[in-house]
Amino acid sequence: MEELKIPRIHYLTRGQGTPLMLVHGFPLNHTIWNETAALLEDQAQVILPDLPGHGQSPVVEPVTMDSMADGLAAILDALGIEKVVLAGQSMGGYVCLAFARRHPQRLAGLGLVCTQAAADSPEKRQARLAQAEQTLAEGNQRVAESMSTLLTNRPEMAAGLKHLMSSTPAAGMAAAMRAMAERAEMGDFLPQISVPALVMAGLADVIIPVERAREMAASLPDARLVELEGVGHSPMMEAPQATAEALLGLLKRAQGA
Ligand code: MLT
């Protein structure tokens, strides 16, 4: 395994029990999990990181899926935790898949929420790299504005999400966009993930279609697929109860219950 610089990742923990790390997507921060985490903290030690360039974590180059996965492993080291149930939304899911490949011995269960194993197409990759340049030149508002309505199927949540994304610096957005553009195709790796997996999709997700979730669930050896009606790209905010229940089910399967 290549040596990578471990980014300093800000995180906080809530509750006690089986370690459960919840990773946010682009260009958000750990607070998107607050409502869901509150429903889990009496049964789990919930660990909430801010990915590099998001929330309170600085950008530490290189930002890649692998370096972010190593950053999550470094949090486990700091907390003295050997194995974790790891779940991530969208870009957070890309990081979780990188973690599963780089640190399989530390994974007790895997949650993939509104995410995909597929890499960017060449066209998408070019568009993302151009968008990263534009964001660096113009600032973070274009992304915050355009994504606020795409991230949720609940229009009343858009303003809060825009406010949240406005706190993510342009440099953090650009680094994450480059990391997503360069991420590896993980479809062929899924059959090697033997731990219990939860694949969750919002049927109203306009960023990542439900087919990506169905494909992952079919390729993972021990997956449960949960599809949420009327829910968009942010089930942890749009449907915290259903999200917490699904994650509790994953925790139980990871404990062999
Ligand atoms: C995310 O929600 O994390 C990103 O939009 C995912 C992506 O653009 O691939």
GROMACS .gro file of C-alpha atoms and ligand atoms in nm:
model
  266
    1MET     CA    1   0.000   0.000   0.000
    2GLU     CA    2   0.135   0.342  -0.088
    3GLU     CA    3   0.210   0.591   0.190
    4LEU     CA    4  -0.025   0.887   0.192
    5LYS     CA    5  -0.026   1.202   0.397
    6ILE     CA    6  -0.312   1.170   0.646
    7PRO     CA    7  -0.531   1.479   0.632
    8ARG     CA    8  -0.624   1.632   0.966
    9ILE     CA    9  -0.990   1.549   0.993
   10HIS     CA   10  -1.217   1.717   1.244
   11TYR     CA   11  -1.473   1.484   1.399
   12LEU     CA   12  -1.697   1.447   1.696
   13THR     CA   13  -1.852   1.149   1.869
   14ARG     CA   14  -2.192   1.100   2.027
   15GLY     CA   15  -2.325   0.817   2.243
   16GLN     CA   16  -2.184   0.482   2.341
   17GLY     CA   17  -2.194   0.135   2.192
   18THR     CA   18  -2.084  -0.024   1.867
   19PRO     CA   19  -1.869   0.224   1.671
   20LEU     CA   20  -2.064   0.365   1.376
   21MET     CA   21  -1.903   0.629   1.155
   22LEU     CA   22  -2.131   0.838   0.931
   23VAL     CA   23  -1.969   1.026   0.643
   24HIS     CA   24  -2.131   1.323   0.471
   25GLY     CA   25  -2.141   1.394   0.097
   26PHE     CA   26  -2.033   1.688  -0.122
   27PRO     CA   27  -2.015   1.981  -0.033
   28LEU     CA   28  -2.174   1.937   0.310
   29ASN     CA   29  -2.046   1.857   0.659
   30HIS     CA   30  -2.116   1.626   0.950
   31THR     CA   31  -2.422   1.823   1.066
   32ILE     CA   32  -2.640   1.663   0.797
   33TRP     CA   33  -2.635   1.349   1.016
   34ASN     CA   34  -2.744   1.526   1.337
   35GLU     CA   35  -3.105   1.415   1.340
   36THR     CA   36  -3.026   1.057   1.246
   37ALA     CA   37  -2.734   1.040   1.491
   38ALA     CA   38  -2.964   1.151   1.775
   39LEU     CA   39  -3.178   0.842   1.706
   40LEU     CA   40  -2.877   0.612   1.716
   41GLU     CA   41  -2.663   0.739   2.001
   42ASP     CA   42  -2.820   0.524   2.271
   43GLN     CA   43  -2.710   0.213   2.083
   44ALA     CA   44  -2.394   0.321   1.903
   45GLN     CA   45  -2.085   0.532   1.943
   46VAL     CA   46  -2.160   0.758   1.648
   47ILE     CA   47  -1.851   0.919   1.493
   48LEU     CA   48  -1.911   1.217   1.267
   49PRO     CA   49  -1.615   1.339   1.059
   50ASP     CA   50  -1.588   1.649   0.841
   51LEU     CA   51  -1.410   1.548   0.519
   52PRO     CA   52  -1.109   1.763   0.417
   53GLY     CA   53  -1.212   2.110   0.301
   54HIS     CA   54  -1.559   2.071   0.455
   55GLY     CA   55  -1.691   2.175   0.795
   56GLN     CA   56  -1.400   2.235   1.030
   57SER     CA   57  -1.144   2.023   0.841
   58PRO     CA   58  -0.882   2.205   0.633
   59VAL     CA   59  -0.787   2.111   0.279
   60VAL     CA   60  -0.467   1.908   0.301
   61GLU     CA   61  -0.347   1.812  -0.049
   62PRO     CA   62  -0.359   1.563  -0.201
   63VAL     CA   63  -0.731   1.515  -0.146
   64THR     CA   64  -0.825   1.178  -0.295
   65MET     CA   65  -1.073   0.909  -0.198
   66ASP     CA   66  -0.778   0.704  -0.069
   67SER     CA   67  -0.631   0.986   0.142
   68MET     CA   68  -0.974   1.060   0.288
   69ALA     CA   69  -1.022   0.690   0.366
   70ASP     CA   70  -0.686   0.688   0.543
   71GLY     CA   71  -0.798   0.997   0.735
   72LEU     CA   72  -1.099   0.802   0.862
   73ALA     CA   73  -0.871   0.517   0.968
   74ALA     CA   74  -0.656   0.770   1.155
   75ILE     CA   75  -0.965   0.878   1.351
   76LEU     CA   76  -1.020   0.516   1.452
   77ASP     CA   77  -0.656   0.499   1.564
   78ALA     CA   78  -0.702   0.815   1.772
   79LEU     CA   79  -1.013   0.669   1.936
   80GLY     CA   80  -0.854   0.328   1.993
   81ILE     CA   81  -1.119   0.159   1.776
   82GLU     CA   82  -1.021  -0.152   1.584
   83LYS     CA   83  -1.333  -0.209   1.371
   84VAL     CA   84  -1.616   0.018   1.263
   85VAL     CA   85  -1.949   0.006   1.087
   86LEU     CA   86  -1.898   0.272   0.821
   87ALA     CA   87  -2.171   0.445   0.624
   88GLY     CA   88  -2.147   0.731   0.377
   89GLN     CA   89  -2.377   0.938   0.163
   90SER     CA   90  -2.287   1.001  -0.200
   91MET     CA   91  -1.923   1.127  -0.201
   92GLY     CA   92  -1.909   0.992   0.156
   93GLY     CA   93  -1.998   0.654   0.004
   94TYR     CA   94  -1.711   0.686  -0.245
   95VAL     CA   95  -1.480   0.736   0.054
   96CYS     CA   96  -1.634   0.435   0.232
   97LEU     CA   97  -1.566   0.215  -0.071
   98ALA     CA   98  -1.203   0.334  -0.075
   99PHE     CA   99  -1.185   0.252   0.298
  100ALA     CA  100  -1.325  -0.098   0.232
  101ARG     CA  101  -1.047  -0.157  -0.020
  102ARG     CA  102  -0.763  -0.006   0.184
  103HIS     CA  103  -0.866  -0.114   0.536
  104PRO     CA  104  -1.080  -0.428   0.499
  105GLN     CA  105  -0.968  -0.565   0.835
  106ARG     CA  106  -1.116  -0.259   1.009
  107LEU     CA  107  -1.461  -0.282   0.850
  108ALA     CA  108  -1.744  -0.453   1.042
  109GLY     CA  109  -2.028  -0.336   0.816
  110LEU     CA  110  -2.078  -0.098   0.522
  111GLY     CA  111  -2.361   0.146   0.454
  112LEU     CA  112  -2.388   0.298   0.106
  113VAL     CA  113  -2.644   0.579   0.102
  114CYS     CA  114  -2.745   0.747  -0.227
  115THR     CA  115  -2.411   0.660  -0.381
  116GLN     CA  116  -2.258   0.446  -0.654
  117ALA     CA  117  -1.958   0.226  -0.731
  118ALA     CA  118  -1.919   0.367  -1.082
  119ALA     CA  119  -1.642   0.616  -1.164
  120ASP     CA  120  -1.714   0.931  -1.364
  121SER     CA  121  -1.752   0.895  -1.741
  122PRO     CA  122  -1.481   1.083  -1.937
  123GLU     CA  123  -1.733   1.361  -2.010
  124LYS     CA  124  -1.841   1.391  -1.649
  125ARG     CA  125  -1.478   1.393  -1.540
  126GLN     CA  126  -1.394   1.682  -1.775
  127ALA     CA  127  -1.701   1.875  -1.663
  128ARG     CA  128  -1.608   1.827  -1.299
  129LEU     CA  129  -1.251   1.943  -1.350
  130ALA     CA  130  -1.378   2.253  -1.533
  131GLN     CA  131  -1.628   2.317  -1.253
  132ALA     CA  132  -1.347   2.294  -0.997
  133GLU     CA  133  -1.156   2.568  -1.185
  134GLN     CA  134  -1.467   2.781  -1.212
  135THR     CA  135  -1.541   2.742  -0.840
  136LEU     CA  136  -1.187   2.846  -0.750
  137ALA     CA  137  -1.218   3.152  -0.975
  138GLU     CA  138  -1.572   3.258  -0.881
  139GLY     CA  139  -1.625   3.130  -0.527
  140ASN     CA  140  -1.864   2.880  -0.374
  141GLN     CA  141  -2.203   3.043  -0.442
  142ARG     CA  142  -2.279   2.891  -0.783
  143VAL     CA  143  -2.242   2.538  -0.644
  144ALA     CA  144  -2.431   2.621  -0.323
  145GLU     CA  145  -2.716   2.770  -0.526
  146SER     CA  146  -2.740   2.500  -0.791
  147MET     CA  147  -2.712   2.204  -0.555
  148SER     CA  148  -2.955   2.326  -0.291
  149THR     CA  149  -3.263   2.209  -0.482
  150LEU     CA  150  -3.097   1.893  -0.617
  151LEU     CA  151  -2.997   1.757  -0.276
  152THR     CA  152  -3.349   1.704  -0.145
  153ASN     CA  153  -3.700   1.623  -0.257
  154ARG     CA  154  -3.829   1.856   0.018
  155PRO     CA  155  -3.829   2.214  -0.119
  156GLU     CA  156  -3.848   2.360   0.234
  157MET     CA  157  -3.503   2.217   0.307
  158ALA     CA  158  -3.328   2.390   0.016
  159ALA     CA  159  -3.257   2.720   0.194
  160GLY     CA  160  -3.097   2.546   0.493
  161LEU     CA  161  -2.884   2.331   0.264
  162LYS     CA  162  -2.774   2.639   0.067
  163HIS     CA  163  -2.672   2.807   0.391
  164LEU     CA  164  -2.479   2.497   0.496
  165MET     CA  165  -2.299   2.473   0.160
  166SER     CA  166  -2.214   2.843   0.172
  167SER     CA  167  -1.993   2.760   0.470
  168THR     CA  168  -1.785   2.522   0.258
  169PRO     CA  169  -1.492   2.717   0.110
  170ALA     CA  170  -1.437   2.718  -0.267
  171ALA     CA  171  -1.099   2.549  -0.215
  172GLY     CA  172  -1.268   2.263  -0.030
  173MET     CA  173  -1.530   2.225  -0.303
  174ALA     CA  174  -1.267   2.228  -0.578
  175ALA     CA  175  -1.045   1.971  -0.403
  176ALA     CA  176  -1.344   1.738  -0.358
  177MET     CA  177  -1.455   1.783  -0.720
  178ARG     CA  178  -1.106   1.687  -0.839
  179ALA     CA  179  -1.103   1.388  -0.604
  180MET     CA  180  -1.441   1.271  -0.738
  181ALA     CA  181  -1.322   1.320  -1.098
  182GLU     CA  182  -1.015   1.104  -1.031
  183ARG     CA  183  -1.188   0.833  -0.828
  184ALA     CA  184  -1.149   0.470  -0.930
  185GLU     CA  185  -1.419   0.246  -1.071
  186MET     CA  186  -1.520   0.020  -0.781
  187GLY     CA  187  -1.782  -0.204  -0.945
  188ASP     CA  188  -1.541  -0.497  -0.982
  189PHE     CA  189  -1.437  -0.466  -0.618
  190LEU     CA  190  -1.788  -0.503  -0.467
  191PRO     CA  191  -1.793  -0.889  -0.474
  192GLN     CA  192  -1.488  -0.885  -0.244
  193ILE     CA  193  -1.670  -0.695   0.032
  194SER     CA  194  -1.783  -0.978   0.256
  195VAL     CA  195  -1.913  -0.777   0.555
  196PRO     CA  196  -2.287  -0.704   0.593
  197ALA     CA  197  -2.384  -0.413   0.369
  198LEU     CA  198  -2.678  -0.175   0.356
  199VAL     CA  199  -2.755  -0.005   0.027
  200MET     CA  200  -3.001   0.280   0.062
  201ALA     CA  201  -3.156   0.486  -0.215
  202GLY     CA  202  -3.411   0.764  -0.240
  203LEU     CA  203  -3.655   0.693  -0.521
  204ALA     CA  204  -3.674   1.070  -0.586
  205ASP     CA  205  -3.294   1.116  -0.595
  206VAL     CA  206  -3.209   1.331  -0.900
  207ILE     CA  207  -2.829   1.318  -0.844
  208ILE     CA  208  -2.771   0.940  -0.835
  209PRO     CA  209  -3.044   0.720  -0.984
  210VAL     CA  210  -3.179   0.421  -0.789
  211GLU     CA  211  -3.041   0.184  -1.055
  212ARG     CA  212  -2.690   0.248  -0.921
  213ALA     CA  213  -2.805   0.123  -0.580
  214ARG     CA  214  -2.972  -0.184  -0.727
  215GLU     CA  215  -2.656  -0.269  -0.920
  216MET     CA  216  -2.444  -0.241  -0.605
  217ALA     CA  217  -2.684  -0.452  -0.401
  218ALA     CA  218  -2.673  -0.722  -0.669
  219SER     CA  219  -2.291  -0.729  -0.666
  220LEU     CA  220  -2.233  -0.719  -0.290
  221PRO     CA  221  -2.225  -1.067  -0.130
  222ASP     CA  222  -2.434  -0.973   0.178
  223ALA     CA  223  -2.642  -0.665   0.097
  224ARG     CA  224  -2.983  -0.539   0.204
  225LEU     CA  225  -3.139  -0.283  -0.027
  226VAL     CA  226  -3.366  -0.014   0.116
  227GLU     CA  227  -3.550   0.215  -0.126
  228LEU     CA  228  -3.729   0.514   0.020
  229GLU     CA  229  -4.037   0.647  -0.156
  230GLY     CA  230  -4.057   1.027  -0.199
  231VAL     CA  231  -3.704   1.074  -0.066
  232GLY     CA  232  -3.428   1.248  -0.259
  233HIS     CA  233  -3.049   1.255  -0.219
  234SER     CA  234  -3.048   1.323   0.158
  235PRO     CA  235  -3.238   1.047   0.344
  236MET     CA  236  -3.061   1.129   0.673
  237MET     CA  237  -3.236   1.470   0.664
  238GLU     CA  238  -3.551   1.384   0.471
  239ALA     CA  239  -3.628   1.057   0.649
  240PRO     CA  240  -3.413   1.035   0.965
  241GLN     CA  241  -3.631   0.770   1.132
  242ALA     CA  242  -3.619   0.532   0.836
  243THR     CA  243  -3.248   0.599   0.791
  244ALA     CA  244  -3.174   0.531   1.158
  245GLU     CA  245  -3.380   0.209   1.149
  246ALA     CA  246  -3.193   0.084   0.845
  247LEU     CA  247  -2.858   0.167   1.007
  248LEU     CA  248  -2.962  -0.009   1.328
  249GLY     CA  249  -3.043  -0.316   1.119
  250LEU     CA  250  -2.693  -0.296   0.972
  251LEU     CA  251  -2.540  -0.261   1.319
  252LYS     CA  252  -2.725  -0.573   1.437
  253ARG     CA  253  -2.615  -0.774   1.133
  254ALA     CA  254  -2.256  -0.653   1.187
  255GLN     CA  255  -2.273  -0.776   1.547
  256GLY     CA  256  -2.396  -1.113   1.419
  257ALA     CA  257  -2.733  -1.071   1.594
  258MLT     C1  258  -2.249   1.420  -0.356
  258MLT     O1  259  -2.369   1.440  -0.331
  258MLT     O2  260  -2.167   1.385  -0.269
  258MLT     C2  261  -2.202   1.443  -0.498
  258MLT     O3  262  -2.291   1.524  -0.565
  258MLT     C3  263  -2.185   1.312  -0.569
  258MLT     C4  264  -2.138   1.329  -0.710
  258MLT     O4  265  -2.147   1.439  -0.763
  258MLT     O5  266  -2.091   1.230  -0.769
   0.00000   0.00000   0.00000
